[in-house]
PDB file of C-alpha atoms and ligand atoms in Angstrom:
ATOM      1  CA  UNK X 123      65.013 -30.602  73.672  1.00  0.00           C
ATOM      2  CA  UNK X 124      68.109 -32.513  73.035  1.00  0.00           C
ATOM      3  CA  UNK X 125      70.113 -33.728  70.003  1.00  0.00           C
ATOM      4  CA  UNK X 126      68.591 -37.348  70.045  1.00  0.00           C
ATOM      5  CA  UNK X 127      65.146 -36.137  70.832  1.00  0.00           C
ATOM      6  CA  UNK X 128      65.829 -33.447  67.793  1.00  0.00           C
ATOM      7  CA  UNK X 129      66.723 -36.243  65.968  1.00  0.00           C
ATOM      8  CA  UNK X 130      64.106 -38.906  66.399  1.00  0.00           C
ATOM      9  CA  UNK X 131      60.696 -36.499  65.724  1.00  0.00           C
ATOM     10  CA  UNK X 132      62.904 -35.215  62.256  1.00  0.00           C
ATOM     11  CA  UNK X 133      63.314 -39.264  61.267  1.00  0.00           C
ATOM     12  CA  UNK X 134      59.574 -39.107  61.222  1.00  0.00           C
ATOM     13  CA  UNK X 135      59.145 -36.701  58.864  1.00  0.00           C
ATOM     14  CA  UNK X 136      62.341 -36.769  56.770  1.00  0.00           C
ATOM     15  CA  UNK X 137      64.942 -39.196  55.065  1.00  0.00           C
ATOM     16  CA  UNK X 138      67.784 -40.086  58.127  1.00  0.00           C
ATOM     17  CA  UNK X 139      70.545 -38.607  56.643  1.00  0.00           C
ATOM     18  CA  UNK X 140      69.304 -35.614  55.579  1.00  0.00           C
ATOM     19  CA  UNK X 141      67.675 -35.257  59.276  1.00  0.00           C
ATOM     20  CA  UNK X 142      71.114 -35.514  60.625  1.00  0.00           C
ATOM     21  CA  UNK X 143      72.942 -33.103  58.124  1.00  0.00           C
ATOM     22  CA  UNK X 144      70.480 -30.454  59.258  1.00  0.00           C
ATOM     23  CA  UNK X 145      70.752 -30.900  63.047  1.00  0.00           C
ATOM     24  CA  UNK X 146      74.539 -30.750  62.148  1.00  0.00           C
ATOM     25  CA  UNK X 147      74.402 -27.394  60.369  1.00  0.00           C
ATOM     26  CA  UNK X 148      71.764 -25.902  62.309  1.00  0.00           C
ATOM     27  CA  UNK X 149      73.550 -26.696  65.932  1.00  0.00           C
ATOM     28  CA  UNK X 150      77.337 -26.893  64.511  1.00  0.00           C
ATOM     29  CA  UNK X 151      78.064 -30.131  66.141  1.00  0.00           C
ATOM     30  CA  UNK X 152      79.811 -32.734  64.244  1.00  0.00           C
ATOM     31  CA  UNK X 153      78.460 -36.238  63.562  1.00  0.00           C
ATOM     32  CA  UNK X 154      80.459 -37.523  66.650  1.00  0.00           C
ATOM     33  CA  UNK X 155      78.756 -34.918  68.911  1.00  0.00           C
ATOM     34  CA  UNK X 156      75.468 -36.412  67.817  1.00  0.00           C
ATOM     35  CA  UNK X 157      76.767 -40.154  68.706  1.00  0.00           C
ATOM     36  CA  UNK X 158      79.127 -39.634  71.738  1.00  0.00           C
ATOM     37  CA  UNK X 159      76.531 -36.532  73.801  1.00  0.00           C
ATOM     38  CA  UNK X 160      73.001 -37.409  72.332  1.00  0.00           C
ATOM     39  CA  UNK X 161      72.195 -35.736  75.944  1.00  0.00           C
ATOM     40  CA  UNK X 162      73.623 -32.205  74.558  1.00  0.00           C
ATOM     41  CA  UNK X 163      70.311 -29.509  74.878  1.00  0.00           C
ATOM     42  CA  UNK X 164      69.698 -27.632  71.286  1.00  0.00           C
ATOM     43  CA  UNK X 165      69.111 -23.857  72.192  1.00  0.00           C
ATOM     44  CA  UNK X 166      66.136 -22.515  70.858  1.00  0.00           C
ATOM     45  CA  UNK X 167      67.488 -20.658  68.098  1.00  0.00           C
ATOM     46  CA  UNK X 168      69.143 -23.683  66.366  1.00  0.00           C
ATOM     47  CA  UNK X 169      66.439 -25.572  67.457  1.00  0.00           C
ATOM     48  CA  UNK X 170      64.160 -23.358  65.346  1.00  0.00           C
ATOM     49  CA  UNK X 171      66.456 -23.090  62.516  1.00  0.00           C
ATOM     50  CA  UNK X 172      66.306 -26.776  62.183  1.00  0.00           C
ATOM     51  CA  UNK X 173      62.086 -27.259  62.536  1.00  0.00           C
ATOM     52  CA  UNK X 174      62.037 -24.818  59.916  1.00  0.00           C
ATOM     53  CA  UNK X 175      64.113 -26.977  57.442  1.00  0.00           C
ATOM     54  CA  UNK X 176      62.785 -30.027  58.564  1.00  0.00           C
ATOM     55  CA  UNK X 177      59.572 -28.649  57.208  1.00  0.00           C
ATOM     56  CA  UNK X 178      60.819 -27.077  54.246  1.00  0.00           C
ATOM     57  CA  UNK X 179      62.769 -30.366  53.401  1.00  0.00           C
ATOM     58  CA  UNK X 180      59.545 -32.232  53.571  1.00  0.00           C
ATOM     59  CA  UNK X 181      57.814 -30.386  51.467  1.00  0.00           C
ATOM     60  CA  UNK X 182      60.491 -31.032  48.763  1.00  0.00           C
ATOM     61  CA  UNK X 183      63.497 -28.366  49.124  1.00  0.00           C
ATOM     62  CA  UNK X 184      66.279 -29.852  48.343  1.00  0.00           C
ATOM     63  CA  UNK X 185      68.883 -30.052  51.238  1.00  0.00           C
ATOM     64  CA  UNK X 186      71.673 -28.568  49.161  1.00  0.00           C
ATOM     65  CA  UNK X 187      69.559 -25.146  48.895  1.00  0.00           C
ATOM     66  CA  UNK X 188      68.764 -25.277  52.963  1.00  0.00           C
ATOM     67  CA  UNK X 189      72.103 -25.051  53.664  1.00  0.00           C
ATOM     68  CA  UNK X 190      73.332 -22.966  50.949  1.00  0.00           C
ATOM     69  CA  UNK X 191      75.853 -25.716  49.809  1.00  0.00           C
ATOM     70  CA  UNK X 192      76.550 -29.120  48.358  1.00  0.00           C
ATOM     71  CA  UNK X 193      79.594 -30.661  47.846  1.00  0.00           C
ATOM     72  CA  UNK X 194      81.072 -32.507  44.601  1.00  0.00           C
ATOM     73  CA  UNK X 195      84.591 -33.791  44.200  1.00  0.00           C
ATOM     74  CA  UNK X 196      85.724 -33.320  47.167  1.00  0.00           C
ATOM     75  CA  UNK X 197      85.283 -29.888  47.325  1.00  0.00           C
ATOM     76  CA  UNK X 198      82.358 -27.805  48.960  1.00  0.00           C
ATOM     77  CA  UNK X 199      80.380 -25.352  46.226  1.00  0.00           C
ATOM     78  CA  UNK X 200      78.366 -22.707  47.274  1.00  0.00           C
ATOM     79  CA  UNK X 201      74.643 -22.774  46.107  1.00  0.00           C
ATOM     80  CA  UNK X 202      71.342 -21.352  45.789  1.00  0.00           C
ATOM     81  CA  UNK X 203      68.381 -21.906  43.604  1.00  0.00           C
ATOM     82  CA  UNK X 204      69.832 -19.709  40.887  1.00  0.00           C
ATOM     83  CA  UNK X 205      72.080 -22.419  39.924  1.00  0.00           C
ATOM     84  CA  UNK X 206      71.599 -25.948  39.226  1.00  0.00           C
ATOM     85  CA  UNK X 207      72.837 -28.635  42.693  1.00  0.00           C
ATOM     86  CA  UNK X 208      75.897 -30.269  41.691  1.00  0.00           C
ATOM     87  CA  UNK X 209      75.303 -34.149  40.319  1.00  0.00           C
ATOM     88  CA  UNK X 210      77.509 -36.560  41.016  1.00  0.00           C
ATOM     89  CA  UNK X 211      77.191 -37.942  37.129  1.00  0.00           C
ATOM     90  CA  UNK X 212      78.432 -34.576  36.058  1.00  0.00           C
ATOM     91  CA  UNK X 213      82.359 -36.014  37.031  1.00  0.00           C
ATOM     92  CA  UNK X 214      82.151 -38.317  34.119  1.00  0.00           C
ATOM     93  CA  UNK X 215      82.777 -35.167  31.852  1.00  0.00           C
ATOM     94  CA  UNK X 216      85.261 -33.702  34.048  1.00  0.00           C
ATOM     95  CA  UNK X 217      87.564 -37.139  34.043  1.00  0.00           C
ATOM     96  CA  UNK X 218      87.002 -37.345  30.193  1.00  0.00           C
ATOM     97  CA  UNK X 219      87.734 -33.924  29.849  1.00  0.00           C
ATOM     98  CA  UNK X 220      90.695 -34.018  32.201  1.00  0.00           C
ATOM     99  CA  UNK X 221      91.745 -36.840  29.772  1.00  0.00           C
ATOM    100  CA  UNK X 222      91.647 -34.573  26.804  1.00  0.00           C
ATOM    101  CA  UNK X 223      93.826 -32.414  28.401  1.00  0.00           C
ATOM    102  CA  UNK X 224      96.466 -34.133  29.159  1.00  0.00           C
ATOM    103  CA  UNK X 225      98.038 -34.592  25.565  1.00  0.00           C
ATOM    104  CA  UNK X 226      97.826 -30.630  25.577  1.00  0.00           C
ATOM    105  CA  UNK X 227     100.657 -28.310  26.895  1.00  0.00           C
ATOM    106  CA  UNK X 228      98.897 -25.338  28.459  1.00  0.00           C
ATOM    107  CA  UNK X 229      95.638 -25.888  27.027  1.00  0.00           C
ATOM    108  CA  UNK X 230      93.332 -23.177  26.341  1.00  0.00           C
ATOM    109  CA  UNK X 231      89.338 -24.555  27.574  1.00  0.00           C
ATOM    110  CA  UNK X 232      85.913 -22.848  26.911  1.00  0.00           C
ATOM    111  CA  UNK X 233      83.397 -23.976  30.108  1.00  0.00           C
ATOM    112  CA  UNK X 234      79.809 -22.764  28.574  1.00  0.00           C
ATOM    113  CA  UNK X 235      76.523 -22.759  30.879  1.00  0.00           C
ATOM    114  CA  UNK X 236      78.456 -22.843  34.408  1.00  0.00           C
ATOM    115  CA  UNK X 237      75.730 -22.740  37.199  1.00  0.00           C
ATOM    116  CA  UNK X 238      77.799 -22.784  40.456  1.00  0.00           C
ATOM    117  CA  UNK X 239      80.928 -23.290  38.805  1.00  0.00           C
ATOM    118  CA  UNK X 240      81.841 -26.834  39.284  1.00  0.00           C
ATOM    119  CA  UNK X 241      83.443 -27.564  36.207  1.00  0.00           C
ATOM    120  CA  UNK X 242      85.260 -25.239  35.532  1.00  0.00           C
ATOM    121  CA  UNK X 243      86.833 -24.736  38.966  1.00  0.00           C
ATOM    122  CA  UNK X 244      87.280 -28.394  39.062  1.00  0.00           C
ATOM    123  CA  UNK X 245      89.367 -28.335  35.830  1.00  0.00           C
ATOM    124  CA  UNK X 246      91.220 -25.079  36.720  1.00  0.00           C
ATOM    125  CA  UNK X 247      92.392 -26.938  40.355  1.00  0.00           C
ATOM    126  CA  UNK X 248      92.834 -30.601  39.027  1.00  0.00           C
ATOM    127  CA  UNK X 249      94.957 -29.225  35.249  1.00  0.00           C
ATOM    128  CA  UNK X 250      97.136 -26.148  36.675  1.00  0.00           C
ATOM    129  CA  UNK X 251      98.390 -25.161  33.173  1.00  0.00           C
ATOM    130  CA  UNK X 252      94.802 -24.795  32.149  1.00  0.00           C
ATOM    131  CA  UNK X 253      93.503 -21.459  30.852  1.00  0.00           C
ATOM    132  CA  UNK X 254      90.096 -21.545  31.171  1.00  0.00           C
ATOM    133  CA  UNK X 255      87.187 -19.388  30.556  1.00  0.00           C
ATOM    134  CA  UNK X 256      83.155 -20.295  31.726  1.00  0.00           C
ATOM    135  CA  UNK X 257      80.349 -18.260  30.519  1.00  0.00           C
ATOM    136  CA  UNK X 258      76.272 -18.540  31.549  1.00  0.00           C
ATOM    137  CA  UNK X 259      73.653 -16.362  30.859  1.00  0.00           C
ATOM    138  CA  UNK X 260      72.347 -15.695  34.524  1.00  0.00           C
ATOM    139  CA  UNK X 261      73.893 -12.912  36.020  1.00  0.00           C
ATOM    140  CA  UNK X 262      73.315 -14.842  40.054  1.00  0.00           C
ATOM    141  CA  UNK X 263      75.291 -17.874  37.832  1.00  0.00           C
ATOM    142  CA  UNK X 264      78.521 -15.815  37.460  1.00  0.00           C
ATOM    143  CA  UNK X 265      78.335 -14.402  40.582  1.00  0.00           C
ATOM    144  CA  UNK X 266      78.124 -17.444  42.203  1.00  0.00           C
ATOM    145  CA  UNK X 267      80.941 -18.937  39.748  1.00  0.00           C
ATOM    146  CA  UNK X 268      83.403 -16.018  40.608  1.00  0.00           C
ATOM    147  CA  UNK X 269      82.611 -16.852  43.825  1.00  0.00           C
ATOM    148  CA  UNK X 270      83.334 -20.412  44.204  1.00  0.00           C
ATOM    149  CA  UNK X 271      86.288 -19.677  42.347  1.00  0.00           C
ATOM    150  CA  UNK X 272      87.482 -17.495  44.592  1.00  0.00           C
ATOM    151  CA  UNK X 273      86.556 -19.369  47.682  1.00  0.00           C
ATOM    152  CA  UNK X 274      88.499 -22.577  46.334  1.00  0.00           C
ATOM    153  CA  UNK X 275      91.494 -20.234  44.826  1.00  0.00           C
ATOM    154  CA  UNK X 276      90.695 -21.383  41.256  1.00  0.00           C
ATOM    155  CA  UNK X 277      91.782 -19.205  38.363  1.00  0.00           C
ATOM    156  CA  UNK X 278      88.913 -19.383  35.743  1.00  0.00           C
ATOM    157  CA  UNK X 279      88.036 -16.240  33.949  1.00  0.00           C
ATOM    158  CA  UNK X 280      84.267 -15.624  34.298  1.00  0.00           C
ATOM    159  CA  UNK X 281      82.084 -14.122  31.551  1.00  0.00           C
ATOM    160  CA  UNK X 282      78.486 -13.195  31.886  1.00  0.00           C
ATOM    161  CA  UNK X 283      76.593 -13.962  28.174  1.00  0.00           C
ATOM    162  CA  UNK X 284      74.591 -16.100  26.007  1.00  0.00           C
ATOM    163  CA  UNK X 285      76.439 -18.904  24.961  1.00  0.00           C
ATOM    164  CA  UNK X 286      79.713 -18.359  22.854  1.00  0.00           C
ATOM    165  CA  UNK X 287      78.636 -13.900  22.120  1.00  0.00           C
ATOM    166  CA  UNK X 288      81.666 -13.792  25.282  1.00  0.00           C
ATOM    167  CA  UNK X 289      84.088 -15.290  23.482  1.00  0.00           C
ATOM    168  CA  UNK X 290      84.430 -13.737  19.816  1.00  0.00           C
ATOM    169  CA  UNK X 291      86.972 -14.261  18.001  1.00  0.00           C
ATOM    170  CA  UNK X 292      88.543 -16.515  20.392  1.00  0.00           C
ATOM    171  CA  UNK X 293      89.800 -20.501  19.932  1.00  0.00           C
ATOM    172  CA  UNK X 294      90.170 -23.334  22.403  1.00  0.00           C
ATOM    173  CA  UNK X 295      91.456 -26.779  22.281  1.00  0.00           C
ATOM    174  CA  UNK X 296      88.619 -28.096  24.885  1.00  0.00           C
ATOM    175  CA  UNK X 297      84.937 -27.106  24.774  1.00  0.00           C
ATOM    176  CA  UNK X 298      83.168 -28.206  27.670  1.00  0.00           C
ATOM    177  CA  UNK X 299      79.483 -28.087  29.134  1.00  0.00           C
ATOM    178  CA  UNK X 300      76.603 -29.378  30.815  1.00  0.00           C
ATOM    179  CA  UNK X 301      73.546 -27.342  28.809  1.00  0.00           C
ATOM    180  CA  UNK X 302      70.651 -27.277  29.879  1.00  0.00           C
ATOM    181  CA  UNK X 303      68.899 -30.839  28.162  1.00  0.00           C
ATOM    182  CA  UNK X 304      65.314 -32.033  29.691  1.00  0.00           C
ATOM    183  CA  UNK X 305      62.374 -31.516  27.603  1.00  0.00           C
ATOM    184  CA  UNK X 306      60.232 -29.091  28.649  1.00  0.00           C
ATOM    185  CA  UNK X 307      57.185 -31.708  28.975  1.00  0.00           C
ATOM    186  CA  UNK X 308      59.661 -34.420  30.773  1.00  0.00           C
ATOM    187  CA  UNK X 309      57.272 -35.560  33.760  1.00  0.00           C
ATOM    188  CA  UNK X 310      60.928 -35.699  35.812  1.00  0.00           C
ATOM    189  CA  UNK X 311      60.547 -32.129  36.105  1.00  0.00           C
ATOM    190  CA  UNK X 312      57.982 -32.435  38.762  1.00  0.00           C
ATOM    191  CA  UNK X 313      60.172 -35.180  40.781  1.00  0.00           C
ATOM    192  CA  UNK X 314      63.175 -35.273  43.202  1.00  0.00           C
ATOM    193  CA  UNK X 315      63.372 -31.715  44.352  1.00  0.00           C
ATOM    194  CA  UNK X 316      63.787 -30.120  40.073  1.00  0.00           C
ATOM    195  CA  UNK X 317      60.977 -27.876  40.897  1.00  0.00           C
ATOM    196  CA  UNK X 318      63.286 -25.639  43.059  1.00  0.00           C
ATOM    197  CA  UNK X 319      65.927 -26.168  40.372  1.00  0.00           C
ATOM    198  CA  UNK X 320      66.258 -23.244  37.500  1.00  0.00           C
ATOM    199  CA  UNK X 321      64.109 -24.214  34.861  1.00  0.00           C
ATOM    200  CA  UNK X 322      66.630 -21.984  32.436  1.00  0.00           C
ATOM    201  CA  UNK X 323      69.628 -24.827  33.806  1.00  0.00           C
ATOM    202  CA  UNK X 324      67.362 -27.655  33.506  1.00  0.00           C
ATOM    203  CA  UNK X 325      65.591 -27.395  29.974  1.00  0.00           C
ATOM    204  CA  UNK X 326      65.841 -25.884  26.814  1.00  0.00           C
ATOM    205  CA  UNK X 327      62.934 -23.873  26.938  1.00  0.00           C
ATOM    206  CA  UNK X 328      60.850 -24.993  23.921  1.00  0.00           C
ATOM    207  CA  UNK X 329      57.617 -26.342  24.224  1.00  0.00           C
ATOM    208  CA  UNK X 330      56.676 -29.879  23.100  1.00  0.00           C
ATOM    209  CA  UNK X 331      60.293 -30.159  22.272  1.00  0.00           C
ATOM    210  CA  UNK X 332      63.139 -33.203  22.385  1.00  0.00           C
ATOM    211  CA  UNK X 333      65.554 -30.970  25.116  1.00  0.00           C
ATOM    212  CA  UNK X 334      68.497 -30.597  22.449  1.00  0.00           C
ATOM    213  CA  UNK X 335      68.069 -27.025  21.346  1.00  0.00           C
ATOM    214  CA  UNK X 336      70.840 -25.669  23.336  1.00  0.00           C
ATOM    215  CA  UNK X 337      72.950 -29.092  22.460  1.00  0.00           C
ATOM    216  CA  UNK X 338      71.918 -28.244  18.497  1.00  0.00           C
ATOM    217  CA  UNK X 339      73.319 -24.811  19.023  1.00  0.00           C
ATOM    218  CA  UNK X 340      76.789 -25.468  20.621  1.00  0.00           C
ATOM    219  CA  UNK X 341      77.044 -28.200  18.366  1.00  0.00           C
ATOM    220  CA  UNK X 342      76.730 -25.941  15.224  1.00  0.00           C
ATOM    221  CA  UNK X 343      78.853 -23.555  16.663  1.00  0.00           C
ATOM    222  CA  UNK X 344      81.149 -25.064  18.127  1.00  0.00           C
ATOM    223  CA  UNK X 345      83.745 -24.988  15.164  1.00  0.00           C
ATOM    224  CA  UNK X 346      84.009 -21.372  15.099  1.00  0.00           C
ATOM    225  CA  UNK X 347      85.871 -21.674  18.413  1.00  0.00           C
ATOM    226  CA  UNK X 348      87.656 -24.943  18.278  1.00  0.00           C
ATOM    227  CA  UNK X 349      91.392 -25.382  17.017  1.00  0.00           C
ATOM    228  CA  UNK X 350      91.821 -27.942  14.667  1.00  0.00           C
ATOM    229  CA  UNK X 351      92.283 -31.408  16.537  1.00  0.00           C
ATOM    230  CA  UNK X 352      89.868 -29.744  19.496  1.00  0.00           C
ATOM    231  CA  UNK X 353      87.540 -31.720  21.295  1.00  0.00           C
ATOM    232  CA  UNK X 354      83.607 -30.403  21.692  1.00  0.00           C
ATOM    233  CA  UNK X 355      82.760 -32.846  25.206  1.00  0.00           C
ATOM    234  CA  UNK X 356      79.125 -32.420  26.509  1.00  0.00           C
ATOM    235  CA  UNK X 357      76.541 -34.045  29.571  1.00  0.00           C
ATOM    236  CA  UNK X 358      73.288 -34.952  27.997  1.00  0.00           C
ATOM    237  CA  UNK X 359      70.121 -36.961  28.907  1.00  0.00           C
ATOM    238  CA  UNK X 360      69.258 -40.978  28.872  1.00  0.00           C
ATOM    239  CA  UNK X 361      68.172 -41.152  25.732  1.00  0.00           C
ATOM    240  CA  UNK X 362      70.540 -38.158  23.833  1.00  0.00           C
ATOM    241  CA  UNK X 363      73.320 -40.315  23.004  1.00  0.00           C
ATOM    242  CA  UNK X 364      72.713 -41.509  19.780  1.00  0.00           C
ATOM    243  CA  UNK X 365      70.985 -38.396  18.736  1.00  0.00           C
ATOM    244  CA  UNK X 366      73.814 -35.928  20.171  1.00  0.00           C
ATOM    245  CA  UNK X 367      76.925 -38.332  18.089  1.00  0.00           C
ATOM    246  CA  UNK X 368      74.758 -37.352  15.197  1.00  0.00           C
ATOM    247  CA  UNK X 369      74.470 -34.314  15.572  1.00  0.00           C
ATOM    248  CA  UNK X 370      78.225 -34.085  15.994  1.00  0.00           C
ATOM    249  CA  UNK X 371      78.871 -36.206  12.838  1.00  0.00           C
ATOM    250  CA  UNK X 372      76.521 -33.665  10.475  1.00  0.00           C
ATOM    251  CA  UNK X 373      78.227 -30.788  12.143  1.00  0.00           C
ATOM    252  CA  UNK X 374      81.716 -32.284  10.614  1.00  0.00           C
ATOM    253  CA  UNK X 375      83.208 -33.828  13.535  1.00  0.00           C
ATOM    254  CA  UNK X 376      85.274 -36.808  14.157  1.00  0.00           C
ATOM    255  CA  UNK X 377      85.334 -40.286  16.325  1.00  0.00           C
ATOM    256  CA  UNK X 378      81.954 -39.219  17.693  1.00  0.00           C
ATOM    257  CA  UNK X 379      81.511 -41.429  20.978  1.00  0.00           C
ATOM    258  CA  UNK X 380      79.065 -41.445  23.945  1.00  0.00           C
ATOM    259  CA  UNK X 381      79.921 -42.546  27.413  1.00  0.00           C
ATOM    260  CA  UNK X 382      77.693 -43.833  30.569  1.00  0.00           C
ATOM    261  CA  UNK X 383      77.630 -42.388  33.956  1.00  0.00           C
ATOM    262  CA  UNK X 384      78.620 -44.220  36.809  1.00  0.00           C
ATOM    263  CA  UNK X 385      74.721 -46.155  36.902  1.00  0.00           C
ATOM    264  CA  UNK X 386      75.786 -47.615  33.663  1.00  0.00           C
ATOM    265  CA  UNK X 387      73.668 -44.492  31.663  1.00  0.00           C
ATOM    266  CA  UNK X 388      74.834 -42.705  28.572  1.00  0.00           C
ATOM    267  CA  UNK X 389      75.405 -39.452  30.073  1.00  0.00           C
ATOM    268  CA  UNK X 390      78.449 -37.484  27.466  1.00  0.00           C
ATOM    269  CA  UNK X 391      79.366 -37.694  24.137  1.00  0.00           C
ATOM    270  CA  UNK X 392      81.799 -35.771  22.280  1.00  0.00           C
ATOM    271  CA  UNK X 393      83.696 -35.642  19.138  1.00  0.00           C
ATOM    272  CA  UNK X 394      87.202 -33.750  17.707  1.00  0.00           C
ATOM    273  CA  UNK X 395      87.510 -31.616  14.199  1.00  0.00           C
TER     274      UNK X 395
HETATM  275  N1  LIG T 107      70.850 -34.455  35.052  1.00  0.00           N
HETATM  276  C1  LIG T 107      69.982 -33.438  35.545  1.00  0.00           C
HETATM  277  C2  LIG T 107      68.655 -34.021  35.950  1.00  0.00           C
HETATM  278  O1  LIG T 107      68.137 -34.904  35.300  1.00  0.00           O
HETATM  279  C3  LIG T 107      69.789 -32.308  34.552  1.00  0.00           C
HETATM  280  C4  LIG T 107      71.019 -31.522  34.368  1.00  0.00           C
HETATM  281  C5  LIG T 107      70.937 -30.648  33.155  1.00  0.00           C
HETATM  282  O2  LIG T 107      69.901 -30.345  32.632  1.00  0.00           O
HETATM  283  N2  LIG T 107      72.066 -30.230  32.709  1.00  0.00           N
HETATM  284  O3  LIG T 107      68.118 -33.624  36.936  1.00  0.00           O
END
């Protein structure tokens, strides 16, 4: 068997791209290989390394947990289905937040629900002076956060815990996050690879709800943790935009605004005390 005849039976099963990311990881050769020695043989152990996620990518597995990785911003993140795949609309709250941050001489940031780690490594290697810590409640979370911090030689202080119990008694200018926010009966969760996702990173766990419990509880807490002037900045769904600024106005916050992702969708709002 050789790459292009690898190549052609996965296009029949598979999406293009993905077919040629896997022949990629599963033989090592590079995307030139592929073009410029089509000829090359695939030994049988690759060979059967990349049938098998052929197969599992057509029955839905998202490529990301195949290979263990995905990258976002440049940067690769390691990944498995304990933590959410990185989304590309999730850099919208890193550039606002990076915007926040620049007023602030060594500014002090609380990361909440981390997954993989991608925000909070991203801020940590993109705002030097920034002192940040990033707590989630699943154990394989942090140790996939610590990880990737490590692995990308970002300092970010990692806390296992629900929510803001890590962080007593402490205070932040920047509180950042990307909770958990589709309603347990959304029909999306069936769709586009979220059944391999963790449902505990994808929704907020009540039935027949709206998706905004955990948005409802860093909102309301939120304060207790924020100096004054601080900025509360948080991912939500589609539809949560009007309903999170809101929520951030009852909770006694200020200049409450939502922005879109890069499809033109409201995607983060936040608010300052
Ligand atoms: N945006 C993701 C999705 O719709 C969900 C991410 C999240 O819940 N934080 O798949």
């Amino acid at each position: 068997m050789t790459l292009f005849e690898a190549l052609t039976v996965a296009k029949q099963q598979i999406d293009r791209l993905d077919a040629r990311l896997l022949l990629q990881y599963a033989t090592g050769c590079s995307h030139t290989d592929l073009l410029a020695r089509p000829e090359t043989t695939v030994i049988a152990p690759a060979y059967a390394q990349f049938s098998e996620w052929v197969a599992r990518r057509a029955a839905g597995e998202p490529l990301a947990y195949l290979v263990g990785e995905a990258e976002f911003r440049g940067r690769v993140f390691q990944v498995s289905p304990a933590v959410l795949i990185p989304r590309p609309e999730t850099e919208v709250l890193i550039d606002l937040a990076l915007e926040k941050l620049r007023d602030i001489a060594n500014p002090k940031v609380l990361e909440l629900g981390t997954g993989s780690g991608i925000i909070a490594i991203s801020l940590a290697l993109e705002c030097p002076a920034v002192q940040i810590v990033t707590v989630d409640v699943s154990k394989d979370a942090i140790f996939f956060a610590r990880n990737n911090a490590g692995r990308l030689a970002a300092k970010v202080d990692c806390r296992e815990g629900d929510w803001f119990a890590p962080v007593a008694g402490e205070w932040f200018d920047l509180i950042v996050s990307n909770p958990p926010y589709v309603a347990e009966g959304d029909p999306h969760l069936a769709l586009n690879g979220l059944p391999f996702e963790p449902r505990l990173a994808l929704t907020d766990q009540v039935p027949n709800g709206d998706g905004l419990a955990c948005i409802r509880h860093i909102v309301a807490h939120a304060a207790e943790h924020l100096q004054p002037g601080g900025w509360l900045l948080f991912e939500h769904g589609y539809d949560q935009g009007e309903a999170s600024r809101n929520l951030l106005t009852a909770a006694g916050f200020k200049a409450a605004f939502t922005h879109p992702d890069l499809a033109g969708i409201d995607r983060v709002s936040g608010a300052y005390l």
